[in-house]
Amino acid sequence: MTANLTAEKFASTVFDYIVIGGGTAGLVVATRLSEDPSIKVGVLEAGDWDPELPAINIPGLGGTLIGNPKYDWGFATVPQKHLDGRVIPQTRGKGLGGSSLINFGLFDRGSAAEYDAIEALGNPGWNWNEFLKYFKKSETVLPTDPDHAKQYHLAEADPKWHGDSGPITKSYALNFAWGPLNDRMINAIKELGVAEYPDTNDGHKLGLSTLFTSIDSRTATRSYAANAYFHANASRENLSVLTGATVTKITFRPGSSPLQGTGVEFLHSGTKYHAAVSKEVVVSAGALQTPQILELSGIGNKDVLSKHGIETLIDLPGVGENLQDHIFVPTLAEIDSSCDTLDALREPERAAALPQLYAERKGPLTSAPATTCAFISSGTFMSEEQQQKWKEGALSAAQNAPTGLRKQYESQVQRFSNPSSAEGEVFPFPGMLPTVAIEPEPKARYMAVVAAVMHPLSRGNVHIASADPTAAPAIDPAFLDRPEDFDVLLAAVKFSLKLPKTTLLADLVRKQVAPSPEQIVSDDKLKEYIKQRMGCVFHPVGTASMLPKEDGGVVDPALKVYGTANVRVVDASILPLQLAAHTQATVYAVAEKASDIIRSL
């Protein structure tokens, strides 16, 4: 990082590459491109860089910055029609590292079939084998403690599937918050028909496993884009990172065809600047803000642009469309007070002991709060009749959809009834979840279970709400717009409610809290609960989809924006389909592959 960098110095430099967004993907691209000392790379990041902040570095504090306006953009959806007009938070990390600085650190992958499906939509070279290469390039897996492996059903990392020399450190960083309940919980899930599959990173996603986390268990610290990629290489003279910089638009050479980017305009401390670029502009602002940057720059649906007085340079209707996210609903039961859950940390004497425990690399602050979950097939939690109804609805939607969406739906239908395809996720959590929105009782202990839908059919959009680059975008995920999503979610919630009733857990349950017993008596009442409590997992994808242009695509398989000569998108927005996975590992792989694509030119 150039010492004493100012906005004036950044703007006076002609860069080979300018990366918009110093987040999960952007810092990967900048770091890899700057490995060539003859190449000048500039990064513009709207947030700050706080390398010593405990709330970032301490794994057990993951998620505590959500809602903090310095580190979270704090976006929200427009009122959601199918959720009784509720406005749903849309957390996005703000600062170097992007969402990798505020997430919960889960580090897993989708199935081989899902990545192969991306290639089948018209993206040669974007398949499981290619992704695997870049998963491994991005990571270093730490050895599994043999005693822990046996006690907690952990997989030994096979080098065929896991990297050993990449920047991101991943491990089974476990605080064992379930304590003696761990075996009970695992066996209770198995009692519901879910088989153990210790390592779901080998292309087979289905089953019950403990997930890796982006945590260095040796130091009990978060491993993320800012410390693993950027900070380790910040001394490079050819890598300039300017924080506090809000990009207003990409500039282009007038009359050029294809459109030739000449630089990036940005605001810093209220003053407007322009930085020139000689090779390429890489947009890595994330699935909710990359469309905003493109539209402010004159690239997008001409009707959207004209509404806000922006000249259309490239009419590209796919920009901001195809928005998808995982949807979830939490359930909650109170369990026996003898159980040691994270609820105990609300008690002053237990909280007071945390700093010393952390100094000894012990206790719940050393890891993510929960890492054991089950990815389940539709047949595990839906009847044959329910699956058939879903399939009929999806095929009907496909028949009436534009060509590109029809191909996506057909891909989803092909996988939905496959017994090896993960369509739901059940995630037990050892304690009260804030999203349940219930005040915990003193000294009480709780067991929450999150039920999530992996491949929703609903498609939303995100667009500029104003020509003002500092204004938040208008985000409409259109949650539950397809009734089939509601059916899948209802079935997943009903499945999750079986967990506290298993023979291994029932004796510990003191009462069902949410939904209440009265809300469980009928599907209609349970649907009302779902509409009140449904949220999303903050895994947005698809808004600058890598698809053929005629199918609604925004970028080609080289991630170049259609109609431009030198603008690429590198972030989760390029993924045309949602994955049965927490998305950060995939975003690192996308950025690693993109870096190789750019360097090969």
PDB file of N, CA and C in Angstrom, residues 227-266:
ATOM      1  N   ASN A 227      -6.868  -9.192   5.860  1.00  0.00           N
ATOM      2  CA  ASN A 227      -5.594  -9.574   6.492  1.00  0.00           C
ATOM      3  C   ASN A 227      -4.859 -10.649   5.722  1.00  0.00           C
ATOM      4  N   ALA A 228      -5.582 -11.541   5.049  1.00  0.00           N
ATOM      5  CA  ALA A 228      -4.931 -12.657   4.368  1.00  0.00           C
ATOM      6  C   ALA A 228      -4.381 -12.276   2.995  1.00  0.00           C
ATOM      7  N   TYR A 229      -5.130 -11.476   2.258  1.00  0.00           N
ATOM      8  CA  TYR A 229      -4.680 -11.070   0.926  1.00  0.00           C
ATOM      9  C   TYR A 229      -3.991  -9.706   0.958  1.00  0.00           C
ATOM     10  N   PHE A 230      -4.693  -8.706   1.475  1.00  0.00           N
ATOM     11  CA  PHE A 230      -4.147  -7.351   1.382  1.00  0.00           C
ATOM     12  C   PHE A 230      -3.016  -7.077   2.372  1.00  0.00           C
ATOM     13  N   HIS A 231      -3.275  -7.240   3.658  1.00  0.00           N
ATOM     14  CA  HIS A 231      -2.293  -6.809   4.659  1.00  0.00           C
ATOM     15  C   HIS A 231      -0.970  -7.540   4.490  1.00  0.00           C
ATOM     16  N   ALA A 232      -1.038  -8.793   4.090  1.00  0.00           N
ATOM     17  CA  ALA A 232       0.188  -9.570   3.894  1.00  0.00           C
ATOM     18  C   ALA A 232       1.034  -9.027   2.740  1.00  0.00           C
ATOM     19  N   ASN A 233       0.421  -8.200   1.895  1.00  0.00           N
ATOM     20  CA  ASN A 233       1.127  -7.669   0.717  1.00  0.00           C
ATOM     21  C   ASN A 233       1.037  -6.148   0.632  1.00  0.00           C
ATOM     22  N   ALA A 234       0.707  -5.508   1.744  1.00  0.00           N
ATOM     23  CA  ALA A 234       0.456  -4.068   1.736  1.00  0.00           C
ATOM     24  C   ALA A 234       1.702  -3.240   1.457  1.00  0.00           C
ATOM     25  N   SER A 235       2.869  -3.839   1.584  1.00  0.00           N
ATOM     26  CA  SER A 235       4.117  -3.089   1.356  1.00  0.00           C
ATOM     27  C   SER A 235       4.435  -2.905  -0.128  1.00  0.00           C
ATOM     28  N   ARG A 236       3.690  -3.536  -0.999  1.00  0.00           N
ATOM     29  CA  ARG A 236       3.973  -3.413  -2.433  1.00  0.00           C
ATOM     30  C   ARG A 236       3.786  -1.968  -2.890  1.00  0.00           C
ATOM     31  N   GLU A 237       4.785  -1.437  -3.546  1.00  0.00           N
ATOM     32  CA  GLU A 237       4.711  -0.058  -4.019  1.00  0.00           C
ATOM     33  C   GLU A 237       3.733   0.108  -5.171  1.00  0.00           C
ATOM     34  N   ASN A 238       3.425  -0.992  -5.842  1.00  0.00           N
ATOM     35  CA  ASN A 238       2.528  -0.912  -7.002  1.00  0.00           C
ATOM     36  C   ASN A 238       1.076  -1.212  -6.657  1.00  0.00           C
ATOM     37  N   LEU A 239       0.773  -1.301  -5.349  1.00  0.00           N
ATOM     38  CA  LEU A 239      -0.588  -1.560  -4.899  1.00  0.00           C
ATOM     39  C   LEU A 239      -1.052  -0.385  -4.041  1.00  0.00           C
ATOM     40  N   SER A 240      -2.009   0.372  -4.549  1.00  0.00           N
ATOM     41  CA  SER A 240      -2.515   1.556  -3.850  1.00  0.00           C
ATOM     42  C   SER A 240      -3.972   1.335  -3.468  1.00  0.00           C
ATOM     43  N   VAL A 241      -4.269   1.473  -2.191  1.00  0.00           N
ATOM     44  CA  VAL A 241      -5.629   1.270  -1.693  1.00  0.00           C
ATOM     45  C   VAL A 241      -6.083   2.545  -0.996  1.00  0.00           C
ATOM     46  N   LEU A 242      -7.145   3.129  -1.508  1.00  0.00           N
ATOM     47  CA  LEU A 242      -7.696   4.349  -0.924  1.00  0.00           C
ATOM     48  C   LEU A 242      -9.030   4.024  -0.265  1.00  0.00           C
ATOM     49  N   THR A 243      -9.110   4.227   1.040  1.00  0.00           N
ATOM     50  CA  THR A 243     -10.356   4.017   1.765  1.00  0.00           C
ATOM     51  C   THR A 243     -11.141   5.327   1.851  1.00  0.00           C
ATOM     52  N   GLY A 244     -12.396   5.213   2.256  1.00  0.00           N
ATOM     53  CA  GLY A 244     -13.243   6.404   2.341  1.00  0.00           C
ATOM     54  C   GLY A 244     -13.587   7.002   1.002  1.00  0.00           C
ATOM     55  N   ALA A 245     -13.534   6.183  -0.053  1.00  0.00           N
ATOM     56  CA  ALA A 245     -13.749   6.666  -1.426  1.00  0.00           C
ATOM     57  C   ALA A 245     -15.032   6.070  -1.994  1.00  0.00           C
ATOM     58  N   THR A 246     -16.001   6.907  -2.278  1.00  0.00           N
ATOM     59  CA  THR A 246     -17.269   6.472  -2.852  1.00  0.00           C
ATOM     60  C   THR A 246     -17.241   6.662  -4.361  1.00  0.00           C
ATOM     61  N   VAL A 247     -17.309   5.574  -5.099  1.00  0.00           N
ATOM     62  CA  VAL A 247     -17.273   5.645  -6.561  1.00  0.00           C
ATOM     63  C   VAL A 247     -18.597   6.207  -7.072  1.00  0.00           C
ATOM     64  N   THR A 248     -18.487   7.168  -7.987  1.00  0.00           N
ATOM     65  CA  THR A 248     -19.691   7.767  -8.568  1.00  0.00           C
ATOM     66  C   THR A 248     -20.001   7.198  -9.953  1.00  0.00           C
ATOM     67  N   LYS A 249     -18.958   6.870 -10.713  1.00  0.00           N
ATOM     68  CA  LYS A 249     -19.185   6.234 -12.014  1.00  0.00           C
ATOM     69  C   LYS A 249     -17.861   5.855 -12.657  1.00  0.00           C
ATOM     70  N   ILE A 250     -17.962   4.998 -13.653  1.00  0.00           N
ATOM     71  CA  ILE A 250     -16.846   4.700 -14.547  1.00  0.00           C
ATOM     72  C   ILE A 250     -16.933   5.678 -15.715  1.00  0.00           C
ATOM     73  N   THR A 251     -15.808   6.194 -16.137  1.00  0.00           N
ATOM     74  CA  THR A 251     -15.811   7.103 -17.288  1.00  0.00           C
ATOM     75  C   THR A 251     -15.377   6.349 -18.540  1.00  0.00           C
ATOM     76  N   PHE A 252     -15.869   6.813 -19.696  1.00  0.00           N
ATOM     77  CA  PHE A 252     -15.610   6.117 -20.951  1.00  0.00           C
ATOM     78  C   PHE A 252     -15.170   7.103 -22.022  1.00  0.00           C
ATOM     79  N   ARG A 253     -14.434   6.592 -23.010  1.00  0.00           N
ATOM     80  CA  ARG A 253     -14.036   7.397 -24.156  1.00  0.00           C
ATOM     81  C   ARG A 253     -15.262   7.643 -25.029  1.00  0.00           C
ATOM     82  N   PRO A 254     -15.634   8.882 -25.271  1.00  0.00           N
ATOM     83  CA  PRO A 254     -16.840   9.182 -26.064  1.00  0.00           C
ATOM     84  C   PRO A 254     -16.767   8.544 -27.447  1.00  0.00           C
ATOM     85  N   GLY A 255     -17.869   7.918 -27.815  1.00  0.00           N
ATOM     86  CA  GLY A 255     -17.974   7.360 -29.159  1.00  0.00           C
ATOM     87  C   GLY A 255     -17.269   6.041 -29.367  1.00  0.00           C
ATOM     88  N   SER A 256     -16.589   5.513 -28.352  1.00  0.00           N
ATOM     89  CA  SER A 256     -15.853   4.254 -28.536  1.00  0.00           C
ATOM     90  C   SER A 256     -16.821   3.082 -28.636  1.00  0.00           C
ATOM     91  N   SER A 257     -16.458   2.108 -29.462  1.00  0.00           N
ATOM     92  CA  SER A 257     -17.270   0.913 -29.625  1.00  0.00           C
ATOM     93  C   SER A 257     -16.353  -0.272 -29.947  1.00  0.00           C
ATOM     94  N   PRO A 258     -16.283  -1.280 -29.065  1.00  0.00           N
ATOM     95  CA  PRO A 258     -16.979  -1.353 -27.780  1.00  0.00           C
ATOM     96  C   PRO A 258     -16.524  -0.235 -26.834  1.00  0.00           C
ATOM     97  N   LEU A 259     -17.313   0.012 -25.839  1.00  0.00           N
ATOM     98  CA  LEU A 259     -17.084   1.126 -24.925  1.00  0.00           C
ATOM     99  C   LEU A 259     -15.772   0.948 -24.165  1.00  0.00           C
ATOM    100  N   GLN A 260     -14.922   1.956 -24.248  1.00  0.00           N
ATOM    101  CA  GLN A 260     -13.585   1.890 -23.638  1.00  0.00           C
ATOM    102  C   GLN A 260     -13.558   2.708 -22.351  1.00  0.00           C
ATOM    103  N   GLY A 261     -13.392   2.002 -21.216  1.00  0.00           N
ATOM    104  CA  GLY A 261     -13.289   2.699 -19.950  1.00  0.00           C
ATOM    105  C   GLY A 261     -11.983   3.464 -19.849  1.00  0.00           C
ATOM    106  N   THR A 262     -12.073   4.700 -19.374  1.00  0.00           N
ATOM    107  CA  THR A 262     -10.862   5.527 -19.234  1.00  0.00           C
ATOM    108  C   THR A 262     -10.486   5.773 -17.783  1.00  0.00           C
ATOM    109  N   GLY A 263     -11.386   5.498 -16.868  1.00  0.00           N
ATOM    110  CA  GLY A 263     -11.056   5.728 -15.475  1.00  0.00           C
ATOM    111  C   GLY A 263     -12.274   5.640 -14.589  1.00  0.00           C
ATOM    112  N   VAL A 264     -12.098   6.100 -13.361  1.00  0.00           N
ATOM    113  CA  VAL A 264     -13.161   6.017 -12.359  1.00  0.00           C
ATOM    114  C   VAL A 264     -13.268   7.361 -11.638  1.00  0.00           C
ATOM    115  N   GLU A 265     -14.494   7.829 -11.523  1.00  0.00           N
ATOM    116  CA  GLU A 265     -14.763   9.060 -10.782  1.00  0.00           C
ATOM    117  C   GLU A 265     -15.202   8.675  -9.367  1.00  0.00           C
ATOM    118  N   PHE A 266     -14.707   9.417  -8.368  1.00  0.00           N
ATOM    119  CA  PHE A 266     -15.055   9.071  -6.990  1.00  0.00           C
ATOM    120  C   PHE A 266     -15.087  10.302  -6.102  1.00  0.00           C
TER     121      PHE A 266
END
